[in-house]
């Protein structure tokens, strides 16, 4: 698929255009310059064409070892790998020396360039628009990324630069009718007998990847871990805490299985999160947790089990995601046997709500233990999807209740009648009982622990609901005397 990178100095509206093209607020947007730091890919649609778009950090002149310099290196990598670059300028504020410098960079490194004049709807933008011709990159395309103006002109410029055949194309009803008449096969998923179909986009690979979110406190080594899996410096890393701001997704394969991994911003205690930008980053990370299947909680093994670490694990369990702990920076540990025994004891003692959680020692810096970590992810995901037949559950329930009956309340016995699994992801069960309110949290916890023990559900959240059976006589009308 065609890849298009959005390039420009900080705060010209790159992330706003990215969000408009992908049709959702994926990238963080703020008035402060330099919000975006990593390359963020997304599936974009513009009128009748579809392509992959990449948001990038604002280009800045800085030393290679500085944070800004490492951000620039990420952007230059995007320029080299893209089929076409949208060089974005802010015509409201006019050209700057940085625009001139980076226009020269694009002429040398980019395959193709389209000059995009953003904020063209603003009063007084005409001077900046006409000045942009001096960059020598052809006719500028005037747009307003915020208001959606000029998107048709941008689409035409893309097609003119690469040709319509280079894009995935939405098919109109007329085109579909022509294909029917000529006998050319329609795209997969289209009903050739459906007269009401208006447009069709050929689907992506139907095999859904395993969705993994990488979360943890700032500077725990999350981005380094993801880079090691990918085998390249795809994500920005460094000694500074809080480098990652957006939740960046990357795709790769592990043992032939497609994986979509989300690197997220570091999660600090809520009381410490004051700035608007950090609040947006935290919200983005929480959203990644909510939509992931497996969540890898990265702990710095040199300072594990801080209060915030425990809060993150508890959050993941309450969300019903499949949790795995990665004790990162294992290469820094000297007395490994003693540290390992201490980690096991603390894991069992401090995380009772995640009893049996898989915890792997690893190093994103050296790659040690990363295959074992992915094996733990795959095993936890399998358990998270596990289903148990109703017959087995009720046989199990009879044995458990006979061995340890529910407590009597006010001299009345609580009858447990029936049990079934209502869903997986996470495993969720429902018990029918005569007095749900009287069963008690202690007995419910006992049942959950026995479920975990007897059906091998260690390390995944379990949901257990209670309900009163319906009264079969409730709908009958009383007899008249």
XYZ file of N, CA, C and O in Angstrom, residues 312-404:
372
model
N -1.332 0.043 38.475
C -1.475 -0.270 37.045
C -1.957 -1.699 36.869
O -2.861 -1.967 36.057
N -1.369 -2.643 37.617
C -1.832 -4.038 37.529
C -3.294 -4.142 37.919
O -4.093 -4.820 37.250
N -3.685 -3.451 38.984
C -5.084 -3.483 39.430
C -6.015 -2.910 38.373
O -7.095 -3.446 38.128
N -5.585 -1.838 37.708
C -6.381 -1.234 36.636
C -6.592 -2.227 35.495
O -7.715 -2.374 34.985
N -5.527 -2.913 35.100
C -5.621 -3.870 33.988
C -6.582 -5.000 34.338
O -7.411 -5.412 33.515
N -6.495 -5.502 35.565
C -7.388 -6.592 35.992
C -8.828 -6.121 36.038
O -9.746 -6.820 35.597
N -9.068 -4.909 36.570
C -10.437 -4.382 36.632
C -11.025 -4.157 35.244
O -12.243 -4.283 35.053
N -10.178 -3.829 34.274
C -10.644 -3.667 32.890
C -10.929 -5.007 32.217
O -11.483 -5.052 31.124
N -10.502 -6.108 32.869
C -10.764 -7.427 32.306
C -9.793 -7.844 31.225
O -10.057 -8.789 30.476
N -8.650 -7.140 31.126
C -7.655 -7.521 30.119
C -6.801 -8.673 30.648
O -6.745 -8.923 31.848
N -6.093 -9.358 29.757
C -5.213 -10.452 30.150
C -3.844 -9.877 30.513
O -3.143 -9.372 29.641
N -3.423 -9.924 31.790
C -2.185 -9.264 32.202
C -0.969 -10.186 32.202
O -1.077 -11.374 32.509
N 0.176 -9.618 31.860
C 1.467 -10.296 31.982
C 2.458 -9.269 32.519
O 2.448 -8.109 32.088
N 3.311 -9.677 33.460
C 4.317 -8.765 34.011
C 5.668 -9.035 33.358
O 6.074 -10.185 33.203
N 6.336 -7.959 32.944
C 7.696 -8.048 32.406
C 8.631 -7.304 33.353
O 8.540 -6.077 33.477
N 9.483 -8.058 34.061
C 10.503 -7.428 34.899
C 11.673 -7.050 33.996
O 12.543 -7.877 33.690
N 11.678 -5.799 33.551
C 12.656 -5.346 32.564
C 13.966 -4.919 33.240
O 14.028 -4.753 34.451
N 14.991 -4.739 32.423
C 16.345 -4.338 32.855
C 17.014 -5.437 33.686
O 17.790 -5.166 34.599
N 16.699 -6.693 33.344
C 17.271 -7.842 34.038
C 18.791 -7.907 33.862
O 19.488 -8.514 34.669
N 19.305 -7.279 32.801
C 20.755 -7.268 32.568
C 21.508 -6.487 33.646
O 22.725 -6.620 33.784
N 20.790 -5.646 34.424
C 21.438 -4.852 35.474
C 21.510 -5.578 36.811
O 22.139 -5.081 37.755
N 20.878 -6.758 36.906
C 20.823 -7.491 38.175
C 22.043 -8.404 38.306
O 22.387 -9.136 37.363
N 22.682 -8.385 39.466
C 23.865 -9.211 39.702
C 23.502 -10.525 40.406
O 23.721 -11.605 39.876
N 22.947 -10.457 41.602
C 22.576 -11.671 42.341
C 21.185 -12.110 41.894
O 20.172 -11.859 42.562
N 21.113 -12.810 40.771
C 19.831 -13.106 40.130
C 18.976 -14.078 40.934
O 17.750 -13.927 40.977
N 19.577 -15.074 41.562
C 18.797 -16.059 42.310
C 18.067 -15.407 43.478
O 16.872 -15.650 43.697
N 18.751 -14.556 44.217
C 18.131 -13.895 45.370
C 17.037 -12.935 44.919
O 15.958 -12.877 45.521
N 17.315 -12.177 43.866
C 16.323 -11.214 43.361
C 15.104 -11.942 42.828
O 13.957 -11.531 43.057
N 15.310 -13.060 42.122
C 14.196 -13.819 41.560
C 13.284 -14.356 42.653
O 12.052 -14.289 42.552
N 13.884 -14.889 43.732
C 13.075 -15.401 44.850
C 12.273 -14.277 45.485
O 11.092 -14.457 45.847
N 12.877 -13.105 45.618
C 12.186 -11.948 46.200
C 11.035 -11.497 45.311
O 9.949 -11.157 45.797
N 11.250 -11.513 43.991
C 10.193 -11.096 43.051
C 9.002 -12.046 43.112
O 7.843 -11.614 43.077
N 9.273 -13.327 43.206
C 8.183 -14.308 43.273
C 7.348 -14.113 44.537
O 6.117 -14.168 44.499
N 8.034 -13.924 45.651
C 7.318 -13.739 46.923
C 6.456 -12.483 46.883
O 5.282 -12.497 47.298
N 7.011 -11.386 46.386
C 6.271 -10.130 46.348
C 5.124 -10.174 45.341
O 4.061 -9.586 45.576
N 5.319 -10.867 44.237
C 4.244 -10.985 43.247
C 3.030 -11.677 43.849
O 1.887 -11.229 43.685
N 3.259 -12.781 44.559
C 2.148 -13.517 45.179
C 1.493 -12.710 46.300
O 0.267 -12.732 46.456
N 2.315 -12.003 47.060
C 1.790 -11.295 48.239
C 1.101 -9.978 47.862
O 0.057 -9.635 48.440
N 1.652 -9.240 46.927
C 1.145 -7.898 46.621
C 0.071 -7.872 45.543
O -0.614 -6.862 45.398
N -0.084 -8.978 44.800
C -1.063 -8.995 43.707
C -2.043 -10.158 43.860
O -2.159 -11.013 42.976
N -2.788 -10.200 44.968
C -3.741 -11.308 45.151
C -4.868 -11.280 44.129
O -5.451 -12.319 43.816
N -5.189 -10.089 43.596
C -6.269 -9.989 42.611
C -5.861 -10.561 41.255
O -6.710 -10.776 40.384
N -4.547 -10.798 41.075
C -4.047 -11.391 39.825
C -3.306 -12.678 40.153
O -2.204 -12.918 39.671
N -3.915 -13.489 40.972
C -3.272 -14.716 41.456
C -2.827 -15.591 40.289
O -3.599 -15.886 39.377
N -1.542 -15.996 40.327
C -1.004 -16.846 39.263
C -0.572 -16.087 38.029
O -0.308 -16.702 36.991
N -0.496 -14.762 38.089
C -0.123 -13.964 36.924
C 1.260 -14.378 36.429
O 2.172 -14.642 37.217
N 1.429 -14.461 35.121
C 2.719 -14.819 34.548
C 3.655 -13.616 34.632
O 3.300 -12.523 34.178
N 4.841 -13.831 35.185
C 5.828 -12.769 35.362
C 7.159 -13.255 34.805
O 7.667 -14.296 35.225
N 7.706 -12.502 33.850
C 8.908 -12.914 33.125
C 10.013 -11.885 33.325
O 9.771 -10.668 33.212
N 11.228 -12.340 33.607
C 12.379 -11.437 33.652
C 12.936 -11.293 32.243
O 13.037 -12.277 31.495
N 13.285 -10.070 31.862
C 13.733 -9.827 30.493
C 14.572 -8.556 30.439
O 14.670 -7.808 31.424
N 15.142 -8.309 29.279
C 15.924 -7.092 29.055
C 15.664 -6.586 27.644
O 16.015 -7.252 26.662
N 15.043 -5.418 27.552
C 14.845 -4.809 26.243
C 16.160 -4.372 25.632
O 16.296 -4.294 24.403
N 17.156 -4.106 26.469
C 18.460 -3.641 25.980
C 19.222 -4.762 25.292
O 19.833 -4.553 24.235
N 19.193 -5.972 25.865
C 19.970 -7.091 25.298
C 19.115 -8.109 24.552
O 19.640 -8.935 23.802
N 17.806 -8.082 24.762
C 16.925 -9.065 24.122
C 16.720 -10.325 24.942
O 15.956 -11.215 24.545
N 17.340 -10.427 26.099
C 17.211 -11.610 26.943
C 15.773 -11.775 27.444
O 15.162 -10.836 27.938
N 15.230 -12.986 27.299
C 13.914 -13.308 27.848
C 12.732 -12.841 27.021
O 11.581 -13.094 27.402
N 12.956 -12.205 25.880
C 11.817 -11.653 25.123
C 10.976 -12.748 24.472
O 9.763 -12.591 24.321
N 11.605 -13.856 24.064
C 10.815 -14.943 23.498
C 9.955 -15.598 24.575
O 8.801 -15.947 24.340
N 10.514 -15.737 25.790
C 9.723 -16.271 26.906
C 8.563 -15.344 27.252
O 7.471 -15.794 27.618
N 8.792 -14.041 27.115
C 7.718 -13.085 27.386
C 6.580 -13.246 26.387
O 5.405 -13.249 26.763
N 6.911 -13.400 25.104
C 5.857 -13.583 24.096
C 5.145 -14.918 24.287
O 3.941 -15.023 24.027
N 5.875 -15.938 24.739
C 5.215 -17.225 25.014
C 4.220 -17.059 26.159
O 3.090 -17.602 26.110
N 4.588 -16.292 27.187
C 3.664 -16.024 28.293
C 2.449 -15.237 27.807
O 1.320 -15.481 28.250
N 2.664 -14.298 26.898
C 1.556 -13.528 26.323
C 0.595 -14.453 25.589
O -0.637 -14.372 25.754
N 1.133 -15.349 24.757
C 0.286 -16.267 23.984
C -0.485 -17.211 24.898
O -1.682 -17.471 24.680
N 0.174 -17.734 25.938
C -0.511 -18.650 26.866
C -1.610 -17.938 27.644
O -2.704 -18.490 27.848
N -1.328 -16.714 28.091
C -2.335 -15.946 28.841
C -3.516 -15.606 27.944
O -4.678 -15.660 28.376
N -3.238 -15.269 26.694
C -4.316 -14.956 25.744
C -5.210 -16.175 25.529
O -6.443 -16.052 25.424
N -4.613 -17.364 25.471
C -5.396 -18.586 25.284
C -6.330 -18.813 26.471
O -7.504 -19.165 26.302
N -5.812 -18.628 27.696
C -6.654 -18.795 28.881
C -7.754 -17.745 28.921
O -8.876 -18.024 29.348
N -7.436 -16.537 28.535
C -8.396 -15.432 28.533
C -9.587 -15.742 27.629
O -10.702 -15.256 27.847
N -9.349 -16.563 26.600
C -10.404 -16.955 25.663
C -11.057 -18.292 26.008
O -11.914 -18.773 25.269
N -10.660 -18.899 27.120
C -11.099 -20.264 27.432
C -12.586 -20.334 27.778
O -13.111 -19.459 28.461
N -13.234 -21.397 27.306
C -14.634 -21.657 27.637
C -14.750 -23.043 28.261
O -14.051 -23.982 27.874
N -15.645 -23.169 29.236
C -15.898 -24.443 29.911
C -17.363 -24.802 29.690
O -18.253 -23.944 29.823
N -17.628 -26.045 29.350
C -19.012 -26.457 29.051
C -19.892 -26.341 30.290
O -19.424 -26.467 31.433
N -21.173 -26.129 30.048
C -22.136 -26.003 31.151
C -22.198 -27.278 31.985
O -22.315 -27.236 33.221
N -22.104 -28.438 31.323
C -22.162 -29.716 32.055
C -20.994 -29.822 33.035
O -21.181 -30.184 34.212
N -19.789 -29.497 32.582
C -18.620 -29.581 33.471
C -18.732 -28.582 34.622
O -18.361 -28.877 35.755
N -19.246 -27.393 34.316
C -19.375 -26.376 35.358
C -20.336 -26.820 36.447
O -20.080 -26.625 37.646
N -21.454 -27.422 36.070
C -22.441 -27.826 37.072
C -22.004 -29.052 37.858
O -22.336 -29.186 39.043
N -21.225 -29.946 37.211
C -20.632 -31.050 37.971
C -19.646 -30.508 38.995
O -19.614 -30.948 40.150
N -18.853 -29.530 38.553
C -17.884 -28.898 39.457
C -18.601 -28.172 40.599
O -18.204 -28.284 41.766
N -19.673 -27.442 40.278
C -20.402 -26.683 41.285
C -20.995 -27.602 42.347
O -20.959 -27.301 43.549
N -21.523 -28.754 41.931
C -22.103 -29.706 42.900
C -21.043 -30.195 43.880
O -21.297 -30.283 45.094
N -19.853 -30.505 43.370
C -18.783 -30.997 44.245
C -18.325 -29.912 45.216
O -18.145 -30.168 46.416
N -18.164 -28.690 44.699
C -17.654 -27.598 45.526
C -18.651 -27.245 46.630
O -18.268 -27.060 47.794
N -19.936 -27.157 46.276
C -20.960 -26.796 47.257
C -21.125 -27.906 48.306
O -21.340 -27.640 49.496
N -20.989 -29.155 47.882
C -21.097 -30.271 48.834
C -19.926 -30.245 49.806
O -20.097 -30.547 51.007
N -18.746 -29.897 49.314
C -17.560 -29.847 50.170
C -17.581 -28.644 51.110
O -17.184 -28.745 52.271
N -18.062 -27.523 50.606
C -18.095 -26.286 51.401
C -19.403 -25.543 51.094
O -19.452 -24.693 50.207
